[in-house]
Coordinates of C-alpha atoms and ligand atoms in Angstrom, one line a residue:
M1 CA 95.7 84.8 149.8
A2 CA 99.5 84.3 149.9
D3 CA 99.4 80.7 148.9
Q4 CA 97.4 81.3 145.7
A5 CA 98.8 82.7 142.5
F6 CA 98.3 83.5 138.9
V7 CA 100.9 81.8 136.8
T8 CA 102.1 82.5 133.2
L9 CA 104.9 81.3 130.9
A10 CA 107.3 83.1 128.6
T11 CA 110.2 81.2 126.9
N12 CA 111.3 84.2 124.9
D13 CA 111.2 88.0 124.8
S14 CA 108.1 88.2 122.6
Y15 CA 106.0 86.2 124.9
A16 CA 107.6 88.0 127.8
R17 CA 106.0 91.2 126.5
G18 CA 102.7 89.4 126.6
A19 CA 103.4 88.3 130.2
M20 CA 104.1 91.9 131.2
V21 CA 100.8 93.2 129.8
L22 CA 98.9 90.2 131.4
G23 CA 100.6 90.9 134.8
K24 CA 99.8 94.6 134.5
S25 CA 96.2 93.8 133.6
L26 CA 95.8 91.6 136.7
L27 CA 97.3 94.3 138.9
N28 CA 95.1 97.0 137.4
H29 CA 92.1 95.0 138.4
N30 CA 93.3 94.7 142.0
T31 CA 94.0 91.0 142.2
S32 CA 94.7 89.9 145.8
K33 CA 96.7 86.9 144.5
K34 CA 100.5 86.5 143.9
L35 CA 101.8 86.7 140.4
V36 CA 104.3 84.2 139.1
A37 CA 106.1 84.1 135.7
L38 CA 107.9 81.0 134.6
I39 CA 110.6 82.0 132.0
G40 CA 113.0 80.2 129.8
P41 CA 116.8 80.8 129.9
Q42 CA 116.5 82.7 126.6
V43 CA 114.6 85.6 128.1
S44 CA 116.9 88.7 128.1
E45 CA 118.0 90.6 131.2
P46 CA 116.0 93.8 130.5
C47 CA 112.8 91.7 130.1
R48 CA 113.6 89.8 133.3
S49 CA 114.0 93.1 135.1
V50 CA 110.7 94.4 133.9
L51 CA 108.9 91.1 134.7
K52 CA 110.4 91.3 138.2
R53 CA 108.8 94.7 138.7
I54 CA 105.4 93.3 137.8
Y55 CA 105.5 89.7 139.1
D56 CA 106.1 88.6 142.7
E57 CA 108.2 85.7 141.5
V58 CA 110.1 85.2 138.2
K59 CA 111.3 81.6 138.0
V60 CA 113.7 80.3 135.3
V61 CA 112.7 76.8 134.2
D62 CA 114.1 74.3 131.6
V63 CA 112.3 74.5 128.3
L64 CA 110.5 71.2 127.6
D65 CA 109.8 70.6 123.9
S66 CA 107.5 67.9 122.6
G67 CA 109.6 67.8 119.3
D68 CA 106.4 66.4 117.8
T69 CA 106.6 68.1 114.4
A70 CA 103.9 66.0 112.8
H71 CA 101.1 66.9 115.1
L72 CA 102.2 70.5 115.4
A73 CA 102.2 70.8 111.6
M74 CA 98.5 69.8 111.6
M75 CA 97.8 72.9 113.7
K76 CA 100.2 74.9 111.5
R77 CA 102.0 75.9 114.7
P78 CA 105.5 74.4 114.6
D79 CA 106.4 76.8 117.4
L80 CA 104.2 75.2 120.0
G81 CA 106.3 72.2 121.0
V82 CA 107.8 74.3 123.8
T83 CA 104.4 74.7 125.4
F84 CA 105.2 71.4 127.2
T85 CA 107.2 73.8 129.5
K86 CA 103.8 74.9 130.9
L87 CA 103.7 71.6 132.8
H88 CA 106.3 73.0 135.1
C89 CA 103.5 75.0 136.7
W90 CA 102.6 71.9 138.8
T91 CA 106.0 72.2 140.5
L92 CA 105.0 75.5 142.2
T93 CA 104.1 73.6 145.4
Q94 CA 104.5 76.7 147.7
Y95 CA 101.0 77.5 146.4
S96 CA 98.0 75.4 147.2
K97 CA 96.0 76.6 144.2
C98 CA 96.9 78.5 141.0
V99 CA 95.3 79.8 137.8
F100 CA 97.5 79.4 134.8
M101 CA 97.1 82.0 132.0
D102 CA 98.8 82.1 128.6
A103 CA 101.0 85.0 128.0
D104 CA 98.7 86.0 125.2
T105 CA 95.7 86.7 127.5
L106 CA 94.5 90.0 128.8
V107 CA 92.4 90.5 131.9
L108 CA 89.5 92.9 131.6
S109 CA 88.1 92.7 135.1
N110 CA 88.9 91.1 138.5
I111 CA 88.8 87.3 138.1
D112 CA 89.9 86.2 141.7
E113 CA 86.7 84.3 141.9
L114 CA 88.3 81.6 139.7
F115 CA 90.1 80.4 142.9
D116 CA 86.8 79.1 144.1
R117 CA 87.0 76.4 141.4
E118 CA 88.8 73.1 141.6
E119 CA 91.5 71.4 139.5
L120 CA 91.1 71.1 136.6
S121 CA 88.7 73.9 135.7
A122 CA 88.9 75.4 132.2
A123 CA 86.7 76.9 129.4
P124 CA 85.8 74.9 126.3
D125 CA 88.1 75.2 123.3
P126 CA 86.3 77.0 120.5
G127 CA 87.6 74.6 117.9
W128 CA 86.5 71.4 119.8
P129 CA 84.3 72.2 122.8
D130 CA 84.6 68.8 124.3
C131 CA 88.2 69.7 124.9
F132 CA 89.2 72.4 127.3
N133 CA 91.4 75.3 126.1
S134 CA 94.6 75.3 128.1
G135 CA 95.1 79.1 127.8
V136 CA 93.3 79.6 131.2
F137 CA 93.0 76.8 133.8
V138 CA 92.7 76.3 137.5
F139 CA 95.1 73.8 139.0
C140 CA 96.7 72.6 142.3
P141 CA 100.5 72.3 142.2
S142 CA 101.7 68.8 143.2
M143 CA 104.9 67.0 142.4
E144 CA 102.9 63.8 142.2
T145 CA 100.7 65.3 139.4
Y146 CA 103.7 66.7 137.7
G147 CA 105.4 63.3 137.7
K148 CA 102.2 61.7 136.3
L149 CA 101.9 64.3 133.6
L150 CA 105.5 63.7 132.5
Q151 CA 104.8 60.0 132.5
Y152 CA 101.7 60.6 130.4
C153 CA 103.8 62.6 127.9
T154 CA 106.3 59.7 127.6
E155 CA 103.7 57.0 127.2
H156 CA 101.0 58.8 125.1
G157 CA 102.6 62.0 123.8
S158 CA 100.2 64.8 122.8
F159 CA 97.5 64.6 120.2
D160 CA 98.2 68.3 119.2
G161 CA 102.0 68.3 119.9
G162 CA 101.5 70.9 122.6
D163 CA 100.4 71.0 126.3
Q164 CA 96.7 71.2 125.5
G165 CA 96.8 67.7 123.9
V166 CA 98.5 66.3 127.0
L167 CA 96.3 68.0 129.5
N168 CA 93.1 67.0 127.7
G169 CA 94.4 63.4 127.6
Y170 CA 95.3 63.4 131.3
F171 CA 92.2 65.2 132.6
S172 CA 90.2 63.1 130.1
N173 CA 86.8 63.2 132.0
W174 CA 86.6 67.0 131.9
A175 CA 83.9 67.1 129.2
T176 CA 81.5 64.9 131.1
A177 CA 82.3 64.6 134.8
D178 CA 81.6 67.8 136.6
I179 CA 80.0 70.9 135.1
S180 CA 81.5 73.2 137.8
K181 CA 84.8 72.6 136.2
H182 CA 83.6 74.2 133.0
L183 CA 84.5 77.8 133.1
P184 CA 82.2 80.2 131.3
F185 CA 83.6 81.2 128.0
I186 CA 83.9 84.8 129.1
Y187 CA 87.0 83.7 131.2
N188 CA 88.8 82.7 128.0
L189 CA 87.2 84.5 125.1
S190 CA 89.2 83.8 121.9
S191 CA 88.5 86.1 118.9
I192 CA 87.7 83.1 116.7
A193 CA 84.3 83.1 118.4
I194 CA 83.5 86.5 116.8
Y195 CA 83.7 85.0 113.4
T196 CA 82.1 81.7 114.1
Y197 CA 79.1 83.0 116.1
L198 CA 78.8 86.7 115.6
P199 CA 75.3 87.2 117.2
A200 CA 76.5 85.5 120.4
F201 CA 79.6 87.7 120.4
K202 CA 77.4 90.8 120.0
K203 CA 75.1 89.6 122.9
Y204 CA 77.7 88.4 125.4
G205 CA 81.1 89.8 124.2
G206 CA 80.6 92.9 126.4
N207 CA 80.8 90.6 129.5
A208 CA 84.2 89.2 128.6
K209 CA 86.6 89.0 131.6
V210 CA 89.6 87.5 129.8
V211 CA 90.4 87.8 126.2
H212 CA 92.8 85.3 124.6
F213 CA 94.7 86.2 121.5
L214 CA 94.8 82.6 120.4
G215 CA 96.4 81.9 117.0
K216 CA 99.6 82.6 115.1
T217 CA 99.3 86.4 115.0
K218 CA 99.8 87.9 118.5
P219 CA 99.2 91.5 119.6
W220 CA 102.9 92.1 119.5
S221 CA 103.0 91.2 115.8
Y222 CA 101.3 94.5 115.0
T223 CA 102.4 98.1 115.3
F224 CA 100.4 100.8 117.2
D225 CA 100.1 104.5 117.1
P226 CA 99.5 105.5 120.7
K227 CA 98.2 109.0 119.7
S228 CA 95.4 107.9 117.5
K229 CA 95.1 104.5 119.2
Q230 CA 95.2 102.7 116.0
V231 CA 96.7 99.3 115.3
S232 CA 98.2 98.4 112.0
G233 CA 99.4 95.3 110.3
R234 CA 97.8 92.4 108.5
A235 CA 96.7 89.4 110.6
Q236 CA 96.5 85.8 109.4
D237 CA 94.2 84.9 112.3
S238 CA 91.2 86.4 113.8
T239 CA 91.8 89.1 116.4
H240 CA 89.2 91.5 117.5
P241 CA 90.5 95.0 116.8
T242 CA 88.9 96.4 120.0
F243 CA 90.8 94.0 122.3
L244 CA 94.0 94.6 120.3
V245 CA 93.6 98.3 121.1
D246 CA 93.1 97.5 124.8
W247 CA 96.3 95.4 124.8
W248 CA 98.3 98.0 123.0
T249 CA 97.0 100.8 125.2
L250 CA 98.2 99.0 128.3
Y251 CA 101.5 98.0 126.7
S252 CA 102.3 101.4 125.4
S253 CA 101.3 103.3 128.6
S254 CA 102.7 100.9 131.3
V255 CA 105.2 98.5 129.8
V256 CA 107.1 100.5 127.2
P257 CA 108.2 103.1 129.7
M258 CA 109.6 100.3 132.0
M259 CA 111.3 98.7 129.0
Q260 CA 112.8 102.0 127.9
E261 CA 114.3 102.5 131.4
Q262 CA 115.9 99.0 131.3
Y263 CA 117.3 99.5 127.8
G264 CA 118.7 102.9 128.5
D265 CA 120.7 104.0 125.5
K266 CA 120.5 100.6 123.8
P267 CA 118.0 100.4 120.9
F268 CA 114.6 99.0 121.8
V269 CA 111.9 98.3 119.3
S270 CA 108.6 99.0 121.1
G271 CA 106.3 98.4 118.2
C272 CA 104.8 101.9 118.7
V273 CA 104.7 104.0 115.6
E274 CA 103.7 107.5 114.7
S275 CA 102.2 106.9 111.3
V276 CA 98.7 105.4 110.8
K277 CA 98.0 102.7 108.2
L278 CA 94.5 101.7 109.2
Q279 CA 91.6 104.0 109.8
V280 CA 89.1 103.5 112.5
S281 CA 85.8 103.4 110.8
D282 CA 82.7 101.3 111.6
E283 CA 81.3 100.8 115.1
V284 CA 80.6 97.5 116.8
T285 CA 77.9 97.7 119.4
F286 CA 77.4 95.1 122.0
E287 CA 73.8 94.6 123.1
S288 CA 74.7 96.0 126.5
G289 CA 75.0 99.3 124.7
Q290 CA 78.8 99.5 124.9
V291 CA 80.1 101.1 121.7
E292 CA 83.5 99.9 120.4
S293 CA 85.4 101.0 117.4
S294 CA 86.8 98.6 114.9
P295 CA 89.4 99.4 112.3
S296 CA 89.0 98.4 108.7
P297 CA 91.8 98.2 106.2
P298 CA 92.2 100.9 103.5
Q299 CA 91.4 99.8 100.0
E300 CA 95.0 99.7 98.8
L301 CA 95.8 97.0 101.3
Q302 CA 93.1 94.7 100.1
P303 CA 94.2 91.8 97.9
T304 CA 92.5 91.4 94.5
M305 CA 91.1 87.9 94.5
S306 CA 88.1 86.4 92.7
S307 CA 85.1 85.5 94.7
E308 CA 85.7 81.8 94.0
E309 CA 89.3 82.0 95.2
R310 CA 88.2 83.8 98.3
K311 CA 85.6 81.1 99.0
Q312 CA 88.2 78.4 98.5
K313 CA 90.6 80.1 100.9
W314 CA 87.9 80.5 103.5
E315 CA 87.0 76.9 103.2
Q316 CA 90.6 75.9 103.8
G317 CA 90.6 77.9 107.0
Q318 CA 92.7 80.8 105.5
A319 CA 90.3 83.6 106.0
D320 CA 91.7 87.1 105.7
Y321 CA 90.2 88.4 108.9
M322 CA 91.8 91.8 108.9
G323 CA 91.2 92.3 105.2
V324 CA 88.4 91.2 102.9
D325 CA 86.9 88.8 105.4
S326 CA 87.1 91.3 108.2
F327 CA 84.5 91.7 110.9
D328 CA 83.1 94.8 109.2
N329 CA 82.6 93.1 105.9
I330 CA 80.9 90.1 107.5
Q331 CA 78.7 92.4 109.5
R332 CA 77.8 94.4 106.3
K333 CA 76.9 91.2 104.5
L334 CA 74.8 90.0 107.5
D335 CA 73.1 93.4 107.6
S336 CA 72.3 93.3 103.9
F337 CA 70.7 89.8 104.4
L338 CA 68.6 91.1 107.3
K339 CA 67.5 94.1 105.2
Ligands
UDP1 N1 104.8 80.0 124.9 C1 106.1 80.5 125.1 N2 106.9 80.5 124.0 C2 106.6 80.0 122.8 C3 105.3 79.6 122.6 C4 104.4 79.6 123.6 O1 106.4 80.9 126.2 O2 107.5 80.1 121.9 C5 103.8 80.0 126.0 C6 103.1 81.3 126.2 O3 102.7 81.4 127.5 C7 101.9 81.1 125.3 C8 101.5 79.7 125.6 O4 102.8 79.0 125.7 O5 100.8 82.0 125.6 C9 100.7 79.0 124.5 O6 101.2 79.4 123.2 P1 100.2 80.3 122.3 O7 99.5 81.3 123.2 O8 101.1 80.8 121.2 O9 99.2 79.2 121.7 P2 97.7 79.6 121.2 O10 96.9 80.0 122.4 O11 97.9 80.6 120.1 O12 97.3 78.3 120.7
GLC2 C1 96.0 75.8 122.4 C2 96.0 76.7 123.6 C3 97.4 76.9 124.1 C4 98.2 75.6 124.0 C5 98.3 75.1 122.6 C6 99.1 73.9 122.4 O1 95.5 76.3 121.3 O2 95.4 77.9 123.4 O3 97.4 77.4 125.4 O4 99.6 75.9 124.4 O5 97.0 74.9 122.1 O6 98.6 72.8 122.9
MN3 MN1 97.5 81.4 123.9

């Protein structure tokens, strides 16, 4: 339908790369909806050109920043004040209904059925499930709602310093009012769920429709070898290696060639490399029978830390998900208990 659209946001070139991959993933799964990218003035010309090839509409918006360093520091994400810019999505009144998706999400199958839902539909946040996660949500553009949201920001601010705090404050009855506004978790699967509830991930992870690379380390923070399909780099957050490979496969095959065309002779750092730092080793099997590969770091990359230090770090929320606390190691430990 022409008056329905998927909307994303990128205030800089890094998130613009995410938006390119997201847009491509929606197109690859034959969405019938329009695609809109809101961008900040900082996004470079070559990135704008590529976005315009993927998105029906690329709209420059003012960057809104909460400036709320105190709350952002609690999330260890000082960079997220600019997510207030997301609120601009309510100004897209040429559309009657939209689905907002963070630029760090990736679509794994057609999700046009989300347009059957009403404002404000969203999936639970994995950290506090009585709040919704604002990485994927259904909304109806309206200048009236936009005005009220800005007023809410002025009067109450945001409890997390970003848009999610504002939106949960404004749509405060989400948790209890209407279950049809709770999107199934498979529409916004964040990797953190893998580590907090591994058996559920093994049972349902294969049904995921949208993966959300929530957290400080984004797919574009890594490097990738397109030949061997291996991702390298050390993450501070949890990101499932299989989904990372999906993201990079799409980025390297569809987005990089377009970027190279735009950059011409100018240097362009794609993030694709030839050398391999991590080896693909163990296999993760979803209960559906789908077999996925997951890389594990080579020994020399693993830090030497006592078991007690490791436990302390884990308890402080500083798990080394791509290293000693990797999915493979957790799985091995669970297996040893089961045996
Ligand atoms: N975003 C942006 N520029 C920034 C930070 C965030 O454009 O500097 C947008 C982007 O769409 C991003 C969303 O705001 O996906 C939310 O931020 P992020 O995904 O980093 O938050 P997380 O999901 O990790 O909490
Ligand atoms: C969350 C959401 C993200 C939002 C951020 C700041 O973790 O995933 O979309 O921008 O919090 O509120
Ligand atoms: Mn996100």
